[in-house]
GROMACS .gro file of C-alpha atoms in nm:
model
  406
    1UNK     CA    1   2.874   5.837   4.001
    2UNK     CA    2   2.877   5.830   3.623
    3UNK     CA    3   3.004   5.585   3.362
    4UNK     CA    4   3.049   5.664   2.992
    5UNK     CA    5   3.053   5.384   2.735
    6UNK     CA    6   3.153   5.385   2.366
    7UNK     CA    7   2.990   5.102   2.165
    8UNK     CA    8   3.138   4.966   1.841
    9UNK     CA    9   3.047   4.676   1.611
   10UNK     CA   10   3.333   4.466   1.476
   11UNK     CA   11   3.134   4.384   1.160
   12UNK     CA   12   3.013   4.738   1.089
   13UNK     CA   13   3.289   4.998   1.078
   14UNK     CA   14   3.043   5.289   1.076
   15UNK     CA   15   2.859   5.170   1.388
   16UNK     CA   16   2.934   5.403   1.680
   17UNK     CA   17   2.729   5.492   1.986
   18UNK     CA   18   2.814   5.698   2.295
   19UNK     CA   19   2.615   5.643   2.615
   20UNK     CA   20   2.638   5.781   2.967
   21UNK     CA   21   2.468   5.650   3.281
   22UNK     CA   22   2.435   5.781   3.635
   23UNK     CA   23   2.231   5.496   3.779
   24UNK     CA   24   2.238   5.120   3.813
   25UNK     CA   25   2.171   4.853   3.721
   26UNK     CA   26   2.243   4.903   3.349
   27UNK     CA   27   2.101   4.602   3.163
   28UNK     CA   28   2.275   4.505   2.836
   29UNK     CA   29   2.108   4.271   2.587
   30UNK     CA   30   1.913   4.209   2.270
   31UNK     CA   31   1.568   4.294   2.414
   32UNK     CA   32   1.427   4.638   2.340
   33UNK     CA   33   1.355   4.685   2.713
   34UNK     CA   34   1.727   4.679   2.800
   35UNK     CA   35   1.912   5.000   2.886
   36UNK     CA   36   2.176   4.918   2.624
   37UNK     CA   37   2.014   4.748   2.323
   38UNK     CA   38   2.251   4.548   2.101
   39UNK     CA   39   2.058   4.454   1.788
   40UNK     CA   40   2.187   4.115   1.679
   41UNK     CA   41   2.000   3.905   1.416
   42UNK     CA   42   2.251   3.623   1.465
   43UNK     CA   43   2.145   3.607   1.833
   44UNK     CA   44   2.501   3.592   1.965
   45UNK     CA   45   2.376   3.844   2.221
   46UNK     CA   46   2.130   3.703   2.475
   47UNK     CA   47   1.802   3.876   2.550
   48UNK     CA   48   1.951   3.995   2.880
   49UNK     CA   49   2.323   3.932   2.842
   50UNK     CA   50   2.500   4.128   3.115
   51UNK     CA   51   2.454   4.414   3.359
   52UNK     CA   52   2.660   4.691   3.514
   53UNK     CA   53   2.594   4.763   3.881
   54UNK     CA   54   2.736   4.982   4.154
   55UNK     CA   55   2.880   4.776   4.439
   56UNK     CA   56   3.086   4.913   4.727
   57UNK     CA   57   3.115   5.246   4.549
   58UNK     CA   58   3.258   5.091   4.231
   59UNK     CA   59   3.110   4.995   3.892
   60UNK     CA   60   3.097   4.618   3.841
   61UNK     CA   61   3.021   4.406   3.529
   62UNK     CA   62   2.817   4.086   3.579
   63UNK     CA   63   2.738   3.817   3.319
   64UNK     CA   64   2.367   3.722   3.343
   65UNK     CA   65   2.403   3.352   3.247
   66UNK     CA   66   2.440   3.448   2.881
   67UNK     CA   67   2.464   3.179   2.613
   68UNK     CA   68   2.789   3.306   2.454
   69UNK     CA   69   2.954   3.457   2.764
   70UNK     CA   70   3.086   3.804   2.838
   71UNK     CA   71   3.452   3.904   2.807
   72UNK     CA   72   3.633   4.189   2.984
   73UNK     CA   73   3.978   4.281   2.855
   74UNK     CA   74   3.990   3.942   2.679
   75UNK     CA   75   3.904   3.740   2.992
   76UNK     CA   76   3.586   3.530   2.999
   77UNK     CA   77   3.368   3.623   3.297
   78UNK     CA   78   3.216   3.366   3.528
   79UNK     CA   79   2.833   3.392   3.527
   80UNK     CA   80   2.673   3.600   3.803
   81UNK     CA   81   3.012   3.705   3.943
   82UNK     CA   82   3.101   4.072   3.992
   83UNK     CA   83   3.411   4.213   3.816
   84UNK     CA   84   3.529   4.568   3.879
   85UNK     CA   85   3.527   4.812   3.586
   86UNK     CA   86   3.780   5.090   3.536
   87UNK     CA   87   3.833   5.359   3.275
   88UNK     CA   88   3.986   5.203   2.965
   89UNK     CA   89   3.835   4.856   3.015
   90UNK     CA   90   3.694   4.679   2.708
   91UNK     CA   91   3.385   4.454   2.721
   92UNK     CA   92   3.316   4.206   2.438
   93UNK     CA   93   2.959   4.082   2.382
   94UNK     CA   94   2.901   3.897   2.055
   95UNK     CA   95   3.017   4.125   1.772
   96UNK     CA   96   2.999   4.434   1.994
   97UNK     CA   97   3.282   4.606   2.184
   98UNK     CA   98   3.186   4.832   2.477
   99UNK     CA   99   3.474   5.059   2.580
  100UNK     CA  100   3.460   5.229   2.919
  101UNK     CA  101   3.579   5.578   2.831
  102UNK     CA  102   3.524   5.744   3.167
  103UNK     CA  103   3.422   5.668   3.526
  104UNK     CA  104   3.348   5.961   3.755
  105UNK     CA  105   3.332   5.866   4.119
  106UNK     CA  106   3.153   6.062   4.387
  107UNK     CA  107   3.366   6.272   4.619
  108UNK     CA  108   3.355   6.155   4.982
  109UNK     CA  109   3.127   6.361   5.199
  110UNK     CA  110   3.287   6.603   5.443
  111UNK     CA  111   3.267   6.503   5.806
  112UNK     CA  112   3.161   6.827   5.965
  113UNK     CA  113   2.995   6.770   6.301
  114UNK     CA  114   2.899   7.136   6.321
  115UNK     CA  115   2.686   7.112   6.007
  116UNK     CA  116   2.330   7.019   6.088
  117UNK     CA  117   2.075   6.895   5.836
  118UNK     CA  118   1.773   7.117   5.899
  119UNK     CA  119   1.541   6.941   5.653
  120UNK     CA  120   1.531   6.686   5.373
  121UNK     CA  121   1.392   6.821   5.046
  122UNK     CA  122   1.135   6.589   4.882
  123UNK     CA  123   1.247   6.720   4.540
  124UNK     CA  124   1.621   6.653   4.571
  125UNK     CA  125   1.631   6.329   4.369
  126UNK     CA  126   1.396   6.455   4.096
  127UNK     CA  127   1.589   6.782   4.060
  128UNK     CA  128   1.919   6.588   4.041
  129UNK     CA  129   1.778   6.368   3.763
  130UNK     CA  130   1.649   6.676   3.579
  131UNK     CA  131   1.987   6.846   3.616
  132UNK     CA  132   2.169   6.541   3.476
  133UNK     CA  133   1.927   6.516   3.183
  134UNK     CA  134   1.968   6.887   3.104
  135UNK     CA  135   2.346   6.851   3.123
  136UNK     CA  136   2.345   6.565   2.872
  137UNK     CA  137   2.108   6.758   2.645
  138UNK     CA  138   2.327   7.069   2.666
  139UNK     CA  139   2.642   6.873   2.576
  140UNK     CA  140   2.472   6.703   2.282
  141UNK     CA  141   2.336   7.038   2.159
  142UNK     CA  142   2.678   7.204   2.188
  143UNK     CA  143   2.858   6.921   2.006
  144UNK     CA  144   2.606   6.908   1.720
  145UNK     CA  145   2.717   7.074   1.395
  146UNK     CA  146   2.373   7.052   1.236
  147UNK     CA  147   2.260   7.398   1.121
  148UNK     CA  148   1.901   7.300   1.199
  149UNK     CA  149   1.975   7.192   1.557
  150UNK     CA  150   1.790   7.489   1.715
  151UNK     CA  151   1.482   7.417   1.504
  152UNK     CA  152   1.489   7.045   1.587
  153UNK     CA  153   1.524   7.119   1.959
  154UNK     CA  154   1.241   7.373   1.946
  155UNK     CA  155   1.004   7.128   1.778
  156UNK     CA  156   1.092   6.846   2.017
  157UNK     CA  157   1.036   7.068   2.321
  158UNK     CA  158   0.709   7.200   2.189
  159UNK     CA  159   0.593   6.850   2.103
  160UNK     CA  160   0.675   6.700   2.444
  161UNK     CA  161   0.607   6.989   2.680
  162UNK     CA  162   0.257   7.038   2.540
  163UNK     CA  163   0.154   6.682   2.626
  164UNK     CA  164   0.143   6.741   3.002
  165UNK     CA  165   0.041   7.021   3.233
  166UNK     CA  166   0.322   7.173   3.440
  167UNK     CA  167   0.128   7.470   3.572
  168UNK     CA  168   0.226   7.394   3.934
  169UNK     CA  169   0.598   7.460   3.871
  170UNK     CA  170   0.612   7.631   3.533
  171UNK     CA  171   0.617   7.984   3.674
  172UNK     CA  172   0.896   7.902   3.917
  173UNK     CA  173   1.110   7.713   3.665
  174UNK     CA  174   1.065   7.979   3.399
  175UNK     CA  175   1.254   8.229   3.616
  176UNK     CA  176   1.560   7.999   3.623
  177UNK     CA  177   1.548   7.936   3.250
  178UNK     CA  178   1.506   8.305   3.168
  179UNK     CA  179   1.765   8.475   3.392
  180UNK     CA  180   1.916   8.199   3.609
  181UNK     CA  181   1.780   8.320   3.941
  182UNK     CA  182   1.467   8.243   4.140
  183UNK     CA  183   1.524   8.538   4.375
  184UNK     CA  184   1.484   8.809   4.110
  185UNK     CA  185   1.126   8.924   4.066
  186UNK     CA  186   1.073   9.117   3.746
  187UNK     CA  187   0.779   9.220   3.541
  188UNK     CA  188   0.646   8.945   3.316
  189UNK     CA  189   0.833   8.962   2.985
  190UNK     CA  190   0.921   8.724   2.710
  191UNK     CA  191   1.292   8.651   2.699
  192UNK     CA  192   1.516   8.428   2.496
  193UNK     CA  193   1.692   8.139   2.666
  194UNK     CA  194   1.958   7.885   2.586
  195UNK     CA  195   1.708   7.613   2.491
  196UNK     CA  196   1.696   7.689   2.121
  197UNK     CA  197   1.578   8.051   2.172
  198UNK     CA  198   1.228   7.940   2.273
  199UNK     CA  199   1.015   8.222   2.423
  200UNK     CA  200   0.900   8.146   2.779
  201UNK     CA  201   0.609   8.330   2.943
  202UNK     CA  202   0.690   8.414   3.304
  203UNK     CA  203   0.334   8.467   3.420
  204UNK     CA  204   0.189   8.162   3.244
  205UNK     CA  205   0.077   7.987   3.564
  206UNK     CA  206  -0.234   7.862   3.387
  207UNK     CA  207  -0.039   7.708   3.097
  208UNK     CA  208   0.242   7.451   3.063
  209UNK     CA  209   0.597   7.579   3.048
  210UNK     CA  210   0.741   7.651   2.702
  211UNK     CA  211   0.399   7.663   2.540
  212UNK     CA  212   0.384   7.922   2.261
  213UNK     CA  213   0.102   8.166   2.219
  214UNK     CA  214  -0.109   8.083   1.918
  215UNK     CA  215  -0.352   8.342   1.788
  216UNK     CA  216  -0.709   8.238   1.718
  217UNK     CA  217  -0.658   8.297   1.345
  218UNK     CA  218  -0.409   8.005   1.335
  219UNK     CA  219  -0.424   7.945   0.954
  220UNK     CA  220  -0.280   8.291   0.892
  221UNK     CA  221   0.041   8.189   1.070
  222UNK     CA  222   0.137   7.966   0.779
  223UNK     CA  223   0.183   8.259   0.545
  224UNK     CA  224   0.393   8.470   0.783
  225UNK     CA  225   0.605   8.373   1.084
  226UNK     CA  226   0.644   8.032   1.249
  227UNK     CA  227   0.344   7.804   1.287
  228UNK     CA  228   0.458   7.606   1.590
  229UNK     CA  229   0.150   7.385   1.601
  230UNK     CA  230   0.210   7.281   1.242
  231UNK     CA  231   0.578   7.205   1.309
  232UNK     CA  232   0.490   6.999   1.615
  233UNK     CA  233   0.224   6.803   1.428
  234UNK     CA  234   0.456   6.752   1.132
  235UNK     CA  235   0.734   6.621   1.358
  236UNK     CA  236   0.497   6.383   1.539
  237UNK     CA  237   0.341   6.265   1.211
  238UNK     CA  238   0.686   6.201   1.064
  239UNK     CA  239   0.787   5.996   1.368
  240UNK     CA  240   0.465   5.793   1.347
  241UNK     CA  241   0.535   5.726   0.978
  242UNK     CA  242   0.894   5.615   1.047
  243UNK     CA  243   0.780   5.397   1.337
  244UNK     CA  244   0.531   5.220   1.108
  245UNK     CA  245   0.803   5.170   0.845
  246UNK     CA  246   1.048   5.024   1.099
  247UNK     CA  247   0.784   4.776   1.216
  248UNK     CA  248   0.709   4.674   0.856
  249UNK     CA  249   1.081   4.621   0.784
  250UNK     CA  250   1.127   4.420   1.105
  251UNK     CA  251   0.819   4.213   1.019
  252UNK     CA  252   0.954   4.141   0.670
  253UNK     CA  253   1.292   4.031   0.807
  254UNK     CA  254   1.127   3.812   1.072
  255UNK     CA  255   0.890   3.656   0.815
  256UNK     CA  256   1.174   3.564   0.579
  257UNK     CA  257   1.380   3.418   0.863
  258UNK     CA  258   1.105   3.217   1.034
  259UNK     CA  259   0.901   3.108   0.730
  260UNK     CA  260   1.172   3.049   0.471
  261UNK     CA  261   1.468   2.998   0.704
  262UNK     CA  262   1.655   3.284   0.538
  263UNK     CA  263   1.884   3.496   0.757
  264UNK     CA  264   1.888   3.853   0.626
  265UNK     CA  265   2.179   4.088   0.696
  266UNK     CA  266   2.027   4.400   0.844
  267UNK     CA  267   2.198   4.671   0.645
  268UNK     CA  268   2.026   4.959   0.827
  269UNK     CA  269   1.924   5.013   1.191
  270UNK     CA  270   1.550   4.971   1.252
  271UNK     CA  271   1.542   4.893   1.623
  272UNK     CA  272   1.399   5.239   1.693
  273UNK     CA  273   1.284   5.555   1.519
  274UNK     CA  274   1.573   5.749   1.670
  275UNK     CA  275   1.838   5.515   1.528
  276UNK     CA  276   1.674   5.517   1.184
  277UNK     CA  277   1.664   5.901   1.184
  278UNK     CA  278   2.030   5.917   1.287
  279UNK     CA  279   2.117   5.674   1.006
  280UNK     CA  280   1.928   5.867   0.738
  281UNK     CA  281   1.994   6.226   0.850
  282UNK     CA  282   2.340   6.208   1.010
  283UNK     CA  283   2.495   6.554   0.944
  284UNK     CA  284   2.848   6.412   0.973
  285UNK     CA  285   2.828   6.197   0.659
  286UNK     CA  286   2.903   6.313   0.305
  287UNK     CA  287   2.639   6.385   0.041
  288UNK     CA  288   2.745   6.071  -0.143
  289UNK     CA  289   2.701   5.855   0.165
  290UNK     CA  290   2.367   6.022   0.239
  291UNK     CA  291   2.246   5.938  -0.113
  292UNK     CA  292   2.355   5.574  -0.067
  293UNK     CA  293   2.163   5.546   0.260
  294UNK     CA  294   1.849   5.696   0.107
  295UNK     CA  295   1.877   5.453  -0.186
  296UNK     CA  296   1.911   5.168   0.064
  297UNK     CA  297   1.601   5.294   0.245
  298UNK     CA  298   1.415   5.305  -0.088
  299UNK     CA  299   1.516   4.945  -0.162
  300UNK     CA  300   1.376   4.833   0.174
  301UNK     CA  301   1.046   5.006   0.099
  302UNK     CA  302   1.030   4.833  -0.242
  303UNK     CA  303   1.088   4.499  -0.070
  304UNK     CA  304   0.804   4.572   0.172
  305UNK     CA  305   0.573   4.654  -0.119
  306UNK     CA  306   0.660   4.331  -0.301
  307UNK     CA  307   0.631   4.143   0.029
  308UNK     CA  308   0.275   4.265   0.090
  309UNK     CA  309   0.159   4.171  -0.261
  310UNK     CA  310   0.344   3.839  -0.235
  311UNK     CA  311   0.157   3.759   0.087
  312UNK     CA  312  -0.175   3.816  -0.090
  313UNK     CA  313  -0.082   3.601  -0.392
  314UNK     CA  314   0.060   3.331  -0.169
  315UNK     CA  315  -0.260   3.330   0.035
  316UNK     CA  316  -0.477   3.295  -0.278
  317UNK     CA  317  -0.266   3.009  -0.416
  318UNK     CA  318  -0.250   2.828  -0.082
  319UNK     CA  319  -0.629   2.842  -0.042
  320UNK     CA  320  -0.718   2.747  -0.400
  321UNK     CA  321  -0.454   2.481  -0.457
  322UNK     CA  322  -0.434   2.360  -0.097
  323UNK     CA  323  -0.806   2.298  -0.064
  324UNK     CA  324  -0.811   2.121  -0.401
  325UNK     CA  325  -0.529   1.888  -0.288
  326UNK     CA  326  -0.702   1.810   0.043
  327UNK     CA  327  -1.031   1.733  -0.134
  328UNK     CA  328  -0.854   1.513  -0.390
  329UNK     CA  329  -0.688   1.321  -0.109
  330UNK     CA  330  -1.025   1.223   0.040
  331UNK     CA  331  -1.225   1.209  -0.285
  332UNK     CA  332  -1.415   0.871  -0.278
  333UNK     CA  333  -1.425   0.847  -0.657
  334UNK     CA  334  -1.049   0.893  -0.692
  335UNK     CA  335  -0.987   0.643  -0.414
  336UNK     CA  336  -1.231   0.395  -0.568
  337UNK     CA  337  -1.058   0.418  -0.908
  338UNK     CA  338  -0.726   0.361  -0.737
  339UNK     CA  339  -0.865   0.053  -0.557
  340UNK     CA  340  -1.014  -0.085  -0.880
  341UNK     CA  341  -0.666  -0.084  -1.032
  342UNK     CA  342  -0.547  -0.317  -0.756
  343UNK     CA  343  -0.614  -0.688  -0.693
  344UNK     CA  344  -0.758  -0.887  -0.406
  345UNK     CA  345  -0.527  -1.175  -0.319
  346UNK     CA  346  -0.692  -1.499  -0.213
  347UNK     CA  347  -0.408  -1.743  -0.177
  348UNK     CA  348  -0.255  -1.781  -0.521
  349UNK     CA  349  -0.554  -1.623  -0.689
  350UNK     CA  350  -0.561  -1.248  -0.769
  351UNK     CA  351  -0.905  -1.104  -0.828
  352UNK     CA  352  -0.924  -0.743  -0.958
  353UNK     CA  353  -1.129  -0.522  -0.727
  354UNK     CA  354  -1.318  -0.387  -1.025
  355UNK     CA  355  -1.497  -0.724  -1.041
  356UNK     CA  356  -1.605  -0.681  -0.678
  357UNK     CA  357  -1.767  -0.332  -0.690
  358UNK     CA  358  -1.929  -0.357  -0.345
  359UNK     CA  359  -1.599  -0.448  -0.183
  360UNK     CA  360  -1.423  -0.162  -0.364
  361UNK     CA  361  -1.678   0.090  -0.235
  362UNK     CA  362  -1.648  -0.039   0.121
  363UNK     CA  363  -1.267  -0.019   0.107
  364UNK     CA  364  -1.276   0.336  -0.039
  365UNK     CA  365  -1.503   0.453   0.246
  366UNK     CA  366  -1.265   0.300   0.497
  367UNK     CA  367  -0.973   0.481   0.335
  368UNK     CA  368  -1.163   0.814   0.347
  369UNK     CA  369  -1.229   0.765   0.718
  370UNK     CA  370  -0.865   0.673   0.784
  371UNK     CA  371  -0.726   0.973   0.593
  372UNK     CA  372  -0.979   1.211   0.753
  373UNK     CA  373  -0.888   1.088   1.101
  374UNK     CA  374  -0.517   1.132   1.031
  375UNK     CA  375  -0.562   1.485   0.902
  376UNK     CA  376  -0.788   1.580   1.191
  377UNK     CA  377  -0.542   1.453   1.452
  378UNK     CA  378  -0.255   1.655   1.304
  379UNK     CA  379  -0.369   1.971   1.123
  380UNK     CA  380  -0.005   2.064   1.066
  381UNK     CA  381   0.010   1.786   0.807
  382UNK     CA  382  -0.240   1.973   0.592
  383UNK     CA  383  -0.047   2.300   0.628
  384UNK     CA  384   0.297   2.152   0.553
  385UNK     CA  385   0.190   1.910   0.280
  386UNK     CA  386  -0.077   2.103   0.090
  387UNK     CA  387  -0.102   2.471   0.185
  388UNK     CA  388   0.259   2.579   0.255
  389UNK     CA  389   0.414   2.468  -0.080
  390UNK     CA  390   0.142   2.650  -0.274
  391UNK     CA  391   0.185   2.959  -0.055
  392UNK     CA  392   0.564   2.966  -0.097
  393UNK     CA  393   0.535   2.925  -0.473
  394UNK     CA  394   0.277   3.205  -0.505
  395UNK     CA  395   0.472   3.436  -0.272
  396UNK     CA  396   0.806   3.387  -0.445
  397UNK     CA  397   0.654   3.422  -0.790
  398UNK     CA  398   0.513   3.766  -0.705
  399UNK     CA  399   0.820   3.886  -0.512
  400UNK     CA  400   1.053   3.785  -0.797
  401UNK     CA  401   0.822   3.949  -1.048
  402UNK     CA  402   0.829   4.266  -0.839
  403UNK     CA  403   1.210   4.270  -0.847
  404UNK     CA  404   1.217   4.230  -1.224
  405UNK     CA  405   0.981   4.519  -1.283
  406UNK     CA  406   1.153   4.766  -1.049
   0.00000   0.00000   0.00000
């Protein structure tokens, strides 16, 4: 069975995502570990909000005790109760709308008593999963209008297939990829196939499938022909760079929200490298829109730069000014001067403490002990009263200065 879902965001008109699943359960929520991740800074979507399961041969939607409920075709669902899904149904979760565009049900098995199962293949499930994955990849490749799609697919295959060793099945699979038949035995040749015209070596039993031959004089390949190792390393390095940037952006947003209580509208997707790449390099958008998105990306990088410098300045100010304030609060001399300005009341007589120096010193020591005990019992008092204000002032001063000089 298969279910296809189209995801839209009511607040973002350009948000669109198509997903297809052939297994259950399908967990929907805000957590990155969910099968369907709905990024929601307002937290209208619960960490694990709802799930889609297969029950009695039908797809069912179940609310997982979410905070803001799940709605199907406008009807609020009771928590942990199964509701049948059909093609055309609409699911509302927070600001997101999940439209069920297609449900393909399995055909009933033929009851043929004369057919006898001779054996049960141990590879059936794995091959079925591989077939489904290849089908999805083939559809996505066919629907793509990007002129560089063959190059992208080649680099991705080279990058991933070289990480593991498939020598046990590479020879057998290569025959299917090359001519579509495992029964034909031909001389080892290099042939082109439908996976981005990647050469496959039929007799490469000692090497992983789809692993290109690289001559020993590898540097020479850069001046003539394709240097596959360079392309693979470049693609991986680029992904690592984007992953680091997404984490920095997420950290900046989280810092501003938790430390300053500022909710930032996330104007670009940074939940994963794939979503960020689709946002920046979407071939369907115009050149003008592409320039706007790159400018938005540049602004986020400038914010990160100012943020990092602001953290350093805030740290310096919080340490220097915060420690000075703490020391002043327990400075015996300051406390003694404060006491000397007060009077000791004995009935109707007021005697200035400055005329009783010994008493003033004793009282100042007692005050130091009292303040020290209070600070030691609750260290958060020091952070909130002395260090945090200085940090916020130093951080904001640098970040505002960075904006003015951009």
